[in-house]
mmCIF file of C-alpha atoms in Angstrom:
data_model
loop_
_atom_site.group_PDB
_atom_site.id
_atom_site.type_symbol
_atom_site.label_atom_id
_atom_site.label_comp_id
_atom_site.label_asym_id
_atom_site.label_seq_id
_atom_site.Cartn_x
_atom_site.Cartn_y
_atom_site.Cartn_z
ATOM 1 C CA MET K 1 -31.809 -55.082 113.574
ATOM 2 C CA ALA K 2 -32.361 -58.747 114.080
ATOM 3 C CA VAL K 3 -33.221 -59.957 117.399
ATOM 4 C CA THR K 4 -31.392 -62.785 119.503
ATOM 5 C CA MET K 5 -33.062 -66.152 120.472
ATOM 6 C CA ARG K 6 -33.170 -65.056 124.163
ATOM 7 C CA GLU K 7 -34.808 -61.735 123.210
ATOM 8 C CA LEU K 8 -37.264 -63.615 121.028
ATOM 9 C CA ALA K 9 -38.227 -65.900 123.977
ATOM 10 C CA ARG K 10 -38.886 -63.000 126.184
ATOM 11 C CA LEU K 11 -41.133 -61.306 123.685
ATOM 12 C CA ALA K 12 -43.078 -64.449 123.310
ATOM 13 C CA GLY K 13 -43.122 -65.004 126.972
ATOM 14 C CA VAL K 14 -41.654 -68.442 126.741
ATOM 15 C CA THR K 15 -38.400 -70.195 127.590
ATOM 16 C CA ARG K 16 -35.287 -69.915 125.538
ATOM 17 C CA PRO K 17 -35.386 -73.848 125.055
ATOM 18 C CA ALA K 18 -38.940 -73.502 123.698
ATOM 19 C CA VAL K 19 -37.821 -71.277 120.983
ATOM 20 C CA SER K 20 -34.982 -73.523 120.329
ATOM 21 C CA ALA K 21 -37.204 -76.475 120.118
ATOM 22 C CA VAL K 22 -39.467 -74.780 117.423
ATOM 23 C CA PHE K 23 -36.724 -73.908 115.209
ATOM 24 C CA ASN K 24 -34.952 -77.042 115.570
ATOM 25 C CA ASN K 25 -38.221 -79.174 115.132
ATOM 26 C CA SER K 26 -37.403 -80.771 118.276
ATOM 27 C CA THR K 27 -40.050 -82.738 120.627
ATOM 28 C CA SER K 28 -38.004 -82.695 123.937
ATOM 29 C CA ILE K 29 -40.159 -79.955 124.828
ATOM 30 C CA ARG K 30 -43.781 -79.425 124.226
ATOM 31 C CA VAL K 31 -44.971 -76.306 122.433
ATOM 32 C CA SER K 32 -48.580 -75.746 121.626
ATOM 33 C CA PRO K 33 -49.554 -75.051 117.880
ATOM 34 C CA LYS K 34 -50.743 -71.683 119.103
ATOM 35 C CA THR K 35 -47.463 -70.941 120.970
ATOM 36 C CA ARG K 36 -45.438 -72.191 118.094
ATOM 37 C CA GLN K 37 -47.173 -69.857 115.549
ATOM 38 C CA LYS K 38 -46.710 -66.911 117.822
ATOM 39 C CA ILE K 39 -43.000 -67.558 117.992
ATOM 40 C CA LEU K 40 -42.781 -67.834 114.071
ATOM 41 C CA ASP K 41 -44.865 -64.760 113.535
ATOM 42 C CA LEU K 42 -42.570 -62.628 115.975
ATOM 43 C CA ALA K 43 -39.656 -64.294 114.366
ATOM 44 C CA ALA K 44 -40.574 -62.962 110.936
ATOM 45 C CA SER K 45 -41.469 -59.376 112.028
ATOM 46 C CA LYS K 46 -38.261 -59.081 114.129
ATOM 47 C CA ASN K 47 -36.193 -60.393 111.263
ATOM 48 C CA TYR K 48 -34.891 -63.325 113.605
ATOM 49 C CA VAL K 49 -32.243 -65.475 111.683
ATOM 50 C CA PRO K 50 -31.090 -68.926 113.228
ATOM 51 C CA ASN K 51 -27.567 -69.255 113.678
ATOM 52 C CA LEU K 52 -26.919 -72.146 111.420
ATOM 53 C CA ALA K 53 -23.304 -72.707 112.131
ATOM 54 C CA ALA K 54 -23.941 -72.832 115.877
ATOM 55 C CA ARG K 55 -26.622 -75.351 115.503
ATOM 56 C CA GLN K 56 -24.687 -77.735 113.370
ATOM 57 C CA LEU K 57 -21.824 -77.572 115.773
ATOM 58 C CA LYS K 58 -24.293 -78.524 118.480
ATOM 59 C CA GLY K 59 -25.481 -81.531 116.551
ATOM 60 C CA TYR K 60 -28.760 -79.907 115.546
ATOM 61 C CA SER K 61 -30.138 -79.945 112.149
ATOM 62 C CA SER K 62 -28.966 -77.173 109.750
ATOM 63 C CA GLY K 63 -32.439 -75.710 109.077
ATOM 64 C CA LEU K 64 -31.344 -75.520 105.499
ATOM 65 C CA ILE K 65 -33.702 -76.505 102.558
ATOM 66 C CA GLY K 66 -32.486 -76.580 98.986
ATOM 67 C CA LEU K 67 -34.873 -75.613 96.277
ATOM 68 C CA ILE K 68 -34.071 -76.749 92.753
ATOM 69 C CA SER K 69 -35.945 -74.657 90.305
ATOM 70 C CA VAL K 70 -35.903 -73.503 86.835
ATOM 71 C CA PRO K 71 -34.955 -69.807 85.684
ATOM 72 C CA SER K 72 -37.394 -67.375 87.613
ATOM 73 C CA TYR K 73 -39.001 -66.001 84.309
ATOM 74 C CA MET K 74 -40.974 -69.217 83.972
ATOM 75 C CA GLY K 75 -44.327 -67.691 85.152
ATOM 76 C CA LEU K 76 -46.057 -69.967 87.692
ATOM 77 C CA VAL K 77 -42.895 -71.754 88.563
ATOM 78 C CA ALA K 78 -41.600 -68.436 89.695
ATOM 79 C CA LEU K 79 -44.727 -67.469 91.867
ATOM 80 C CA LEU K 80 -44.626 -70.990 93.317
ATOM 81 C CA GLN K 81 -41.048 -70.644 94.329
ATOM 82 C CA ALA K 82 -41.724 -67.327 95.903
ATOM 83 C CA GLU K 83 -44.611 -68.830 97.830
ATOM 84 C CA LEU K 84 -42.279 -71.803 99.031
ATOM 85 C CA ILE K 85 -39.527 -69.539 100.243
ATOM 86 C CA THR K 86 -41.935 -67.569 102.342
ATOM 87 C CA ILE K 87 -43.459 -70.515 104.057
ATOM 88 C CA LEU K 88 -40.248 -72.246 104.787
ATOM 89 C CA GLN K 89 -38.632 -68.991 106.142
ATOM 90 C CA LEU K 90 -41.805 -68.426 108.447
ATOM 91 C CA GLN K 91 -41.161 -72.001 109.760
ATOM 92 C CA GLY K 92 -37.409 -70.899 110.691
ATOM 93 C CA MET K 93 -35.705 -72.534 107.952
ATOM 94 C CA GLU K 94 -33.270 -70.999 105.312
ATOM 95 C CA VAL K 95 -33.521 -71.618 101.605
ATOM 96 C CA LEU K 96 -30.848 -72.073 99.328
ATOM 97 C CA THR K 97 -32.237 -71.912 95.597
ATOM 98 C CA VAL K 98 -30.486 -73.166 92.663
ATOM 99 C CA HIS K 99 -31.846 -72.714 89.014
ATOM 100 C CA MET K 100 -31.088 -75.658 86.943
ATOM 101 C CA ARG K 101 -30.538 -74.979 83.424
ATOM 102 C CA THR K 102 -29.266 -78.520 82.306
ATOM 103 C CA ALA K 103 -29.516 -81.966 83.833
ATOM 104 C CA ALA K 104 -25.887 -82.013 83.771
ATOM 105 C CA ASP K 105 -25.978 -79.464 86.650
ATOM 106 C CA LEU K 106 -27.642 -81.851 88.918
ATOM 107 C CA GLN K 107 -24.723 -83.837 90.421
ATOM 108 C CA LYS K 108 -22.716 -80.600 91.204
ATOM 109 C CA VAL K 109 -25.963 -79.137 92.805
ATOM 110 C CA LEU K 110 -26.434 -82.403 95.029
ATOM 111 C CA ARG K 111 -22.849 -82.118 96.129
ATOM 112 C CA ASP K 112 -23.137 -78.746 97.205
ATOM 113 C CA PHE K 113 -26.278 -79.440 99.004
ATOM 114 C CA ARG K 114 -24.515 -82.212 100.938
ATOM 115 C CA SER K 115 -21.362 -80.061 101.869
ATOM 116 C CA ARG K 116 -23.943 -77.493 103.298
ATOM 117 C CA ASN K 117 -25.773 -80.123 105.240
ATOM 118 C CA VAL K 118 -28.944 -79.305 103.504
ATOM 119 C CA ASN K 119 -31.961 -80.926 105.580
ATOM 120 C CA GLY K 120 -34.253 -81.546 102.579
ATOM 121 C CA ILE K 121 -34.814 -80.622 98.987
ATOM 122 C CA ILE K 122 -37.885 -79.318 96.941
ATOM 123 C CA ALA K 123 -37.630 -79.747 93.178
ATOM 124 C CA LEU K 124 -39.838 -77.752 90.812
ATOM 125 C CA SER K 125 -40.514 -79.039 87.377
ATOM 126 C CA ALA K 126 -37.919 -81.795 87.200
ATOM 127 C CA THR K 127 -37.622 -83.339 83.922
ATOM 128 C CA SER K 128 -36.302 -86.527 85.237
ATOM 129 C CA ARG K 129 -36.157 -88.357 88.681
ATOM 130 C CA ILE K 130 -33.366 -87.129 90.824
ATOM 131 C CA VAL K 131 -31.121 -90.039 91.484
ATOM 132 C CA GLN K 132 -29.163 -89.722 94.775
ATOM 133 C CA PRO K 133 -26.341 -92.073 96.178
ATOM 134 C CA ASP K 134 -27.658 -94.828 98.458
ATOM 135 C CA ASN K 135 -25.259 -93.958 101.246
ATOM 136 C CA ASP K 136 -26.202 -90.365 101.545
ATOM 137 C CA PRO K 137 -29.731 -89.543 100.330
ATOM 138 C CA ILE K 138 -31.530 -86.412 101.246
ATOM 139 C CA PRO K 139 -35.394 -86.215 101.847
ATOM 140 C CA LEU K 140 -36.846 -84.889 98.733
ATOM 141 C CA VAL K 141 -40.201 -83.557 97.563
ATOM 142 C CA TYR K 142 -41.300 -83.013 93.719
ATOM 143 C CA CYS K 143 -43.708 -80.121 93.597
ATOM 144 C CA SER K 144 -44.254 -79.489 89.906
ATOM 145 C CA HIS K 145 -46.643 -78.138 87.125
ATOM 146 C CA THR K 146 -44.688 -79.845 84.021
ATOM 147 C CA SER K 147 -42.678 -82.656 85.657
ATOM 148 C CA HIS K 148 -42.287 -85.588 83.054
ATOM 149 C CA CYS K 149 -40.994 -87.961 85.790
ATOM 150 C CA GLY K 150 -43.745 -87.719 88.306
ATOM 151 C CA TYR K 151 -44.511 -85.504 91.302
ATOM 152 C CA ASP K 152 -45.627 -85.415 94.996
ATOM 153 C CA VAL K 153 -47.682 -82.220 94.845
ATOM 154 C CA GLY K 154 -49.391 -80.396 91.841
ATOM 155 C CA CYS K 155 -52.564 -79.029 90.428
ATOM 156 C CA ASP K 156 -55.167 -81.363 89.287
ATOM 157 C CA ARG K 157 -55.059 -80.250 85.448
ATOM 158 C CA ARG K 158 -57.770 -82.894 84.526
ATOM 159 C CA LEU K 159 -60.335 -81.300 86.795
ATOM 160 C CA GLY K 160 -59.162 -77.816 85.503
ATOM 161 C CA GLY K 161 -59.931 -78.955 81.807
ATOM 162 C CA TYR K 162 -63.191 -80.300 83.113
ATOM 163 C CA LEU K 163 -64.446 -77.338 84.756
ATOM 164 C CA ALA K 164 -63.645 -74.976 81.876
ATOM 165 C CA ALA K 165 -65.485 -77.132 79.399
ATOM 166 C CA ARG K 166 -68.433 -77.793 81.670
ATOM 167 C CA HIS K 167 -68.806 -74.063 82.134
ATOM 168 C CA LEU K 168 -68.873 -73.323 78.453
ATOM 169 C CA LEU K 169 -71.286 -75.929 77.961
ATOM 170 C CA LYS K 170 -73.791 -74.330 80.440
ATOM 171 C CA HIS K 171 -73.519 -71.288 78.296
ATOM 172 C CA GLY K 172 -74.959 -73.338 75.582
ATOM 173 C CA ARG K 173 -71.587 -73.919 73.553
ATOM 174 C CA ILE K 174 -71.790 -77.605 71.856
ATOM 175 C CA ASN K 175 -68.711 -77.654 69.882
ATOM 176 C CA PRO K 176 -65.372 -76.471 72.043
ATOM 177 C CA VAL K 177 -61.867 -76.992 70.798
ATOM 178 C CA PHE K 178 -58.965 -77.510 72.888
ATOM 179 C CA LEU K 179 -55.970 -75.361 71.837
ATOM 180 C CA GLY K 180 -52.569 -76.538 72.858
ATOM 181 C CA LEU K 181 -48.995 -75.426 71.781
ATOM 182 C CA ASP K 182 -47.899 -79.047 72.555
ATOM 183 C CA PHE K 183 -49.535 -82.165 73.659
ATOM 184 C CA GLY K 184 -47.285 -83.028 76.852
ATOM 185 C CA PRO K 185 -48.432 -84.568 79.964
ATOM 186 C CA SER K 186 -49.826 -81.132 81.209
ATOM 187 C CA ASN K 187 -51.972 -80.251 78.239
ATOM 188 C CA ARG K 188 -53.236 -84.078 77.657
ATOM 189 C CA LYS K 189 -54.571 -84.123 81.305
ATOM 190 C CA LYS K 190 -56.381 -80.735 80.466
ATOM 191 C CA TYR K 191 -57.822 -82.195 77.343
ATOM 192 C CA GLU K 192 -58.833 -85.514 78.930
ATOM 193 C CA GLY K 193 -60.858 -83.373 81.585
ATOM 194 C CA MET K 194 -62.533 -81.605 78.562
ATOM 195 C CA ARG K 195 -63.347 -84.838 77.036
ATOM 196 C CA GLY K 196 -64.928 -85.961 80.390
ATOM 197 C CA ALA K 197 -67.221 -82.740 80.493
ATOM 198 C CA LEU K 198 -68.359 -83.428 76.837
ATOM 199 C CA LYS K 199 -69.170 -87.038 77.274
ATOM 200 C CA GLU K 200 -71.045 -86.052 80.462
ATOM 201 C CA ALA K 201 -73.212 -83.774 78.493
ATOM 202 C CA GLY K 202 -73.836 -86.453 75.966
ATOM 203 C CA LEU K 203 -71.603 -85.246 73.266
ATOM 204 C CA ASN K 204 -69.105 -87.484 71.430
ATOM 205 C CA PRO K 205 -65.559 -85.964 71.476
ATOM 206 C CA GLY K 206 -63.441 -86.543 68.854
ATOM 207 C CA LYS K 207 -60.411 -85.290 66.903
ATOM 208 C CA ASN K 208 -62.076 -81.899 65.819
ATOM 209 C CA HIS K 209 -62.102 -81.156 69.345
ATOM 210 C CA LEU K 210 -58.394 -81.016 69.715
ATOM 211 C CA LEU K 211 -56.076 -78.450 67.979
ATOM 212 C CA ILE K 212 -52.359 -78.711 68.472
ATOM 213 C CA ALA K 213 -50.691 -75.624 66.943
ATOM 214 C CA GLU K 214 -46.873 -76.020 67.735
ATOM 215 C CA ASN K 215 -45.962 -73.154 65.458
ATOM 216 C CA GLY K 216 -48.643 -70.867 66.931
ATOM 217 C CA ASN K 217 -49.541 -69.515 63.531
ATOM 218 C CA PHE K 218 -52.649 -67.403 63.992
ATOM 219 C CA LYS K 219 -53.949 -67.574 60.411
ATOM 220 C CA GLU K 220 -53.693 -71.448 60.592
ATOM 221 C CA ILE K 221 -55.728 -71.585 63.914
ATOM 222 C CA LEU K 222 -58.239 -69.295 62.746
ATOM 223 C CA ALA K 223 -58.755 -71.336 59.561
ATOM 224 C CA GLN K 224 -59.022 -74.476 61.433
ATOM 225 C CA LEU K 225 -61.544 -73.104 64.107
ATOM 226 C CA LYS K 226 -63.718 -71.825 61.268
ATOM 227 C CA LYS K 227 -63.419 -75.283 59.425
ATOM 228 C CA ARG K 228 -64.219 -77.152 62.612
ATOM 229 C CA ARG K 229 -67.201 -74.611 63.357
ATOM 230 C CA ALA K 230 -65.795 -74.136 66.723
ATOM 231 C CA ASP K 231 -68.101 -71.990 69.157
ATOM 232 C CA ALA K 232 -65.892 -72.236 72.028
ATOM 233 C CA LEU K 233 -62.027 -72.437 72.742
ATOM 234 C CA VAL K 234 -60.257 -73.943 75.750
ATOM 235 C CA CYS K 235 -56.841 -72.573 75.676
ATOM 236 C CA CYS K 236 -53.782 -74.525 77.213
ATOM 237 C CA ASN K 237 -52.736 -71.252 79.260
ATOM 238 C CA ASP K 238 -53.561 -67.765 79.798
ATOM 239 C CA PHE K 239 -50.642 -66.532 77.447
ATOM 240 C CA ALA K 240 -52.224 -68.517 74.621
ATOM 241 C CA ALA K 241 -55.664 -67.230 75.362
ATOM 242 C CA ALA K 242 -54.634 -63.418 75.574
ATOM 243 C CA ASP K 243 -53.033 -63.824 72.235
ATOM 244 C CA MET K 244 -55.986 -65.732 70.554
ATOM 245 C CA LEU K 245 -58.527 -63.080 72.002
ATOM 246 C CA LYS K 246 -56.441 -60.487 70.305
ATOM 247 C CA ALA K 247 -56.301 -62.377 67.149
ATOM 248 C CA LEU K 248 -60.006 -63.103 67.157
ATOM 249 C CA LEU K 249 -61.073 -59.491 67.888
ATOM 250 C CA GLN K 250 -58.728 -58.335 65.004
ATOM 251 C CA ASN K 251 -60.251 -60.597 62.614
ATOM 252 C CA GLY K 252 -63.833 -59.678 63.312
ATOM 253 C CA VAL K 253 -64.637 -62.569 65.379
ATOM 254 C CA LYS K 254 -66.856 -61.390 68.398
ATOM 255 C CA VAL K 255 -65.913 -62.770 71.845
ATOM 256 C CA PRO K 256 -68.084 -64.363 73.178
ATOM 257 C CA ASP K 257 -70.822 -63.859 70.768
ATOM 258 C CA ASP K 258 -68.944 -65.849 67.981
ATOM 259 C CA ILE K 259 -66.552 -67.860 69.998
ATOM 260 C CA ALA K 260 -66.472 -68.059 73.828
ATOM 261 C CA MET K 261 -63.257 -68.899 75.395
ATOM 262 C CA THR K 262 -61.201 -69.472 78.560
ATOM 263 C CA GLY K 263 -57.560 -69.467 79.463
ATOM 264 C CA PHE K 264 -55.735 -71.709 82.222
ATOM 265 C CA ASP K 265 -53.548 -70.654 84.954
ATOM 266 C CA GLY K 266 -54.812 -67.550 86.841
ATOM 267 C CA TYR K 267 -52.471 -64.760 86.041
ATOM 268 C CA SER K 268 -53.977 -61.366 86.990
ATOM 269 C CA PHE K 269 -53.611 -59.911 83.555
ATOM 270 C CA CYS K 270 -56.711 -61.826 82.373
ATOM 271 C CA ASN K 271 -58.510 -58.891 84.445
ATOM 272 C CA PHE K 272 -57.329 -56.310 82.072
ATOM 273 C CA THR K 273 -57.631 -57.846 78.443
ATOM 274 C CA PRO K 274 -60.175 -56.185 76.177
ATOM 275 C CA VAL K 275 -62.665 -58.674 77.065
ATOM 276 C CA THR K 276 -61.870 -60.215 80.543
ATOM 277 C CA LEU K 277 -60.548 -63.642 80.251
ATOM 278 C CA ALA K 278 -62.087 -66.509 82.090
ATOM 279 C CA THR K 279 -59.591 -68.823 83.404
ATOM 280 C CA VAL K 280 -58.760 -71.731 85.595
ATOM 281 C CA VAL K 281 -56.882 -70.579 88.624
ATOM 282 C CA GLN K 282 -54.270 -72.810 90.018
ATOM 283 C CA PRO K 283 -53.910 -73.294 93.746
ATOM 284 C CA ILE K 284 -50.299 -71.862 94.178
ATOM 285 C CA LYS K 285 -50.384 -70.970 97.764
ATOM 286 C CA GLU K 286 -52.001 -74.379 98.596
ATOM 287 C CA GLU K 287 -49.384 -76.204 96.661
ATOM 288 C CA ALA K 288 -46.545 -74.468 98.391
ATOM 289 C CA GLN K 289 -47.971 -74.986 101.895
ATOM 290 C CA CYS K 290 -48.659 -78.757 101.007
ATOM 291 C CA ALA K 291 -45.159 -79.477 99.542
ATOM 292 C CA ALA K 292 -43.422 -77.695 102.684
ATOM 293 C CA ASP K 293 -45.527 -79.665 105.065
ATOM 294 C CA LEU K 294 -44.720 -82.902 103.034
ATOM 295 C CA LEU K 295 -41.135 -82.038 103.273
ATOM 296 C CA MET K 296 -40.936 -81.344 106.962
ATOM 297 C CA ARG K 297 -42.681 -84.814 107.681
ATOM 298 C CA ARG K 298 -40.246 -86.653 105.543
ATOM 299 C CA ILE K 299 -37.260 -84.934 107.433
ATOM 300 C CA LYS K 300 -38.712 -85.501 110.692
ATOM 301 C CA GLU K 301 -39.545 -89.325 109.930
ATOM 302 C CA LYS K 302 -36.308 -89.723 107.988
ATOM 303 C CA LEU K 303 -38.307 -90.846 104.972
ATOM 304 C CA ILE K 304 -35.714 -90.843 102.312
ATOM 305 C CA SER K 305 -37.364 -93.046 99.701
ATOM 306 C CA GLU K 306 -40.984 -92.888 99.101
ATOM 307 C CA PRO K 307 -43.155 -93.347 95.990
ATOM 308 C CA PHE K 308 -44.557 -90.212 94.430
ATOM 309 C CA SER K 309 -47.613 -88.977 96.549
ATOM 310 C CA ASN K 310 -49.548 -87.602 93.614
ATOM 311 C CA ILE K 311 -51.264 -85.172 95.459
ATOM 312 C CA ASN K 312 -53.622 -83.238 93.234
ATOM 313 C CA LEU K 313 -55.066 -80.097 94.569
ATOM 314 C CA PRO K 314 -58.167 -78.720 92.915
ATOM 315 C CA PRO K 315 -58.078 -75.490 90.815
ATOM 316 C CA VAL K 316 -60.996 -73.084 90.698
ATOM 317 C CA PHE K 317 -62.801 -71.698 87.590
ATOM 318 C CA LYS K 318 -63.036 -67.877 87.534
ATOM 319 C CA PRO K 319 -65.609 -66.588 84.808
ATOM 320 C CA GLY K 320 -65.020 -63.584 82.876
ATOM 321 C CA GLY K 321 -66.652 -62.035 79.882
ATOM 322 C CA SER K 322 -64.820 -64.052 77.431
ATOM 323 C CA CYS K 323 -66.806 -67.141 78.483
ATOM 324 C CA GLY K 324 -70.234 -65.405 78.159
ATOM 325 C CA CYS K 325 -70.668 -64.397 81.929
ATOM 326 C CA PRO K 326 -71.368 -60.538 82.670
ATOM 327 C CA GLU K 327 -68.416 -58.307 82.856
ATOM 328 C CA VAL K 328 -67.503 -57.184 86.310
ATOM 329 C CA ALA K 329 -66.497 -53.570 87.075
ATOM 330 C CA ARG K 330 -63.105 -53.270 88.670
ATOM 331 C CA ASN K 331 -62.255 -50.196 90.746
ATOM 332 C CA VAL K 332 -58.859 -51.173 92.078
ATOM 333 C CA ILE K 333 -55.489 -51.614 90.188
ATOM 334 C CA SER K 334 -54.017 -55.044 90.949
ATOM 335 C CA GLY K 335 -50.156 -55.092 91.617
ATOM 336 C CA ASP K 336 -50.225 -58.828 91.762
ATOM 337 C CA ALA K 337 -49.124 -61.357 89.159
ATOM 338 C CA PHE K 338 -51.696 -63.995 90.316
ATOM 339 C CA ILE K 339 -55.399 -64.035 90.703
ATOM 340 C CA HIS K 340 -56.201 -64.831 94.501
ATOM 341 C CA LEU K 341 -59.845 -66.060 95.046
#
């Protein structure tokens, strides 16, 4: 059974106004960071739910955040969405999640958010910039992996491509190929990072180092890799890498002896492929925390219209058997979808 604000204050050893100040982001009462975190932790453990209706009647903020996402089967976006909801709820906020399938739904969603007195919005993977009315804008943060319009918080994909290629070069590979299923903004940055590593190593990257296979045909890809004498493969994501690993092995190509390879993203299934996949792990938890903190600042400071922050958080390269590193024995079955380093 959920506790009341009065009971939460008693458990935390503070006054009721202090608890109220934490959940209303008020500065009228000074609450130390340690005490604030104690209150939030207790609230989470005791299932405390702020009374949004009462807060609005008293003139406080609604404590409601709108989250515009895409259908939850979209891999990393779903993981990022889950992290954001957890972080915002621990800060005493409620989250209203809307899955956008078409741009035509956007204005209806914004009207719904305003009717519910939403304090702020986080948009995941927006395909275009969200236009709000000048007389009633809502603080907004773009947190995206594949945004075509720009973003506030994201992963440094250029660095990820650089890290993957640099690691393969350290294993003596001199002719790596970047495999993309498209050449959109995200893959372009990964390839640029790979080019940077090649140039740094004194190699001259050219068209043979880029392979865009929009139809994903294994036979054509394998023929191109043979023609280009590729000795390494930087795949645009872990799904493509896992598929290519299977195709290579089925066609008698030894991994990593004949071709070393890496994925990109950091899904935990990389640990369970026939040869453990090396991959670039995206900083999902850090992205979610950064986006939530940025939104809270914009709400507090009433920053309605700001240029994109372009905060690029660094990914981490995780070695595996596929890149030429020793296989690491695993003794525990993972139930998580993502690699946590």
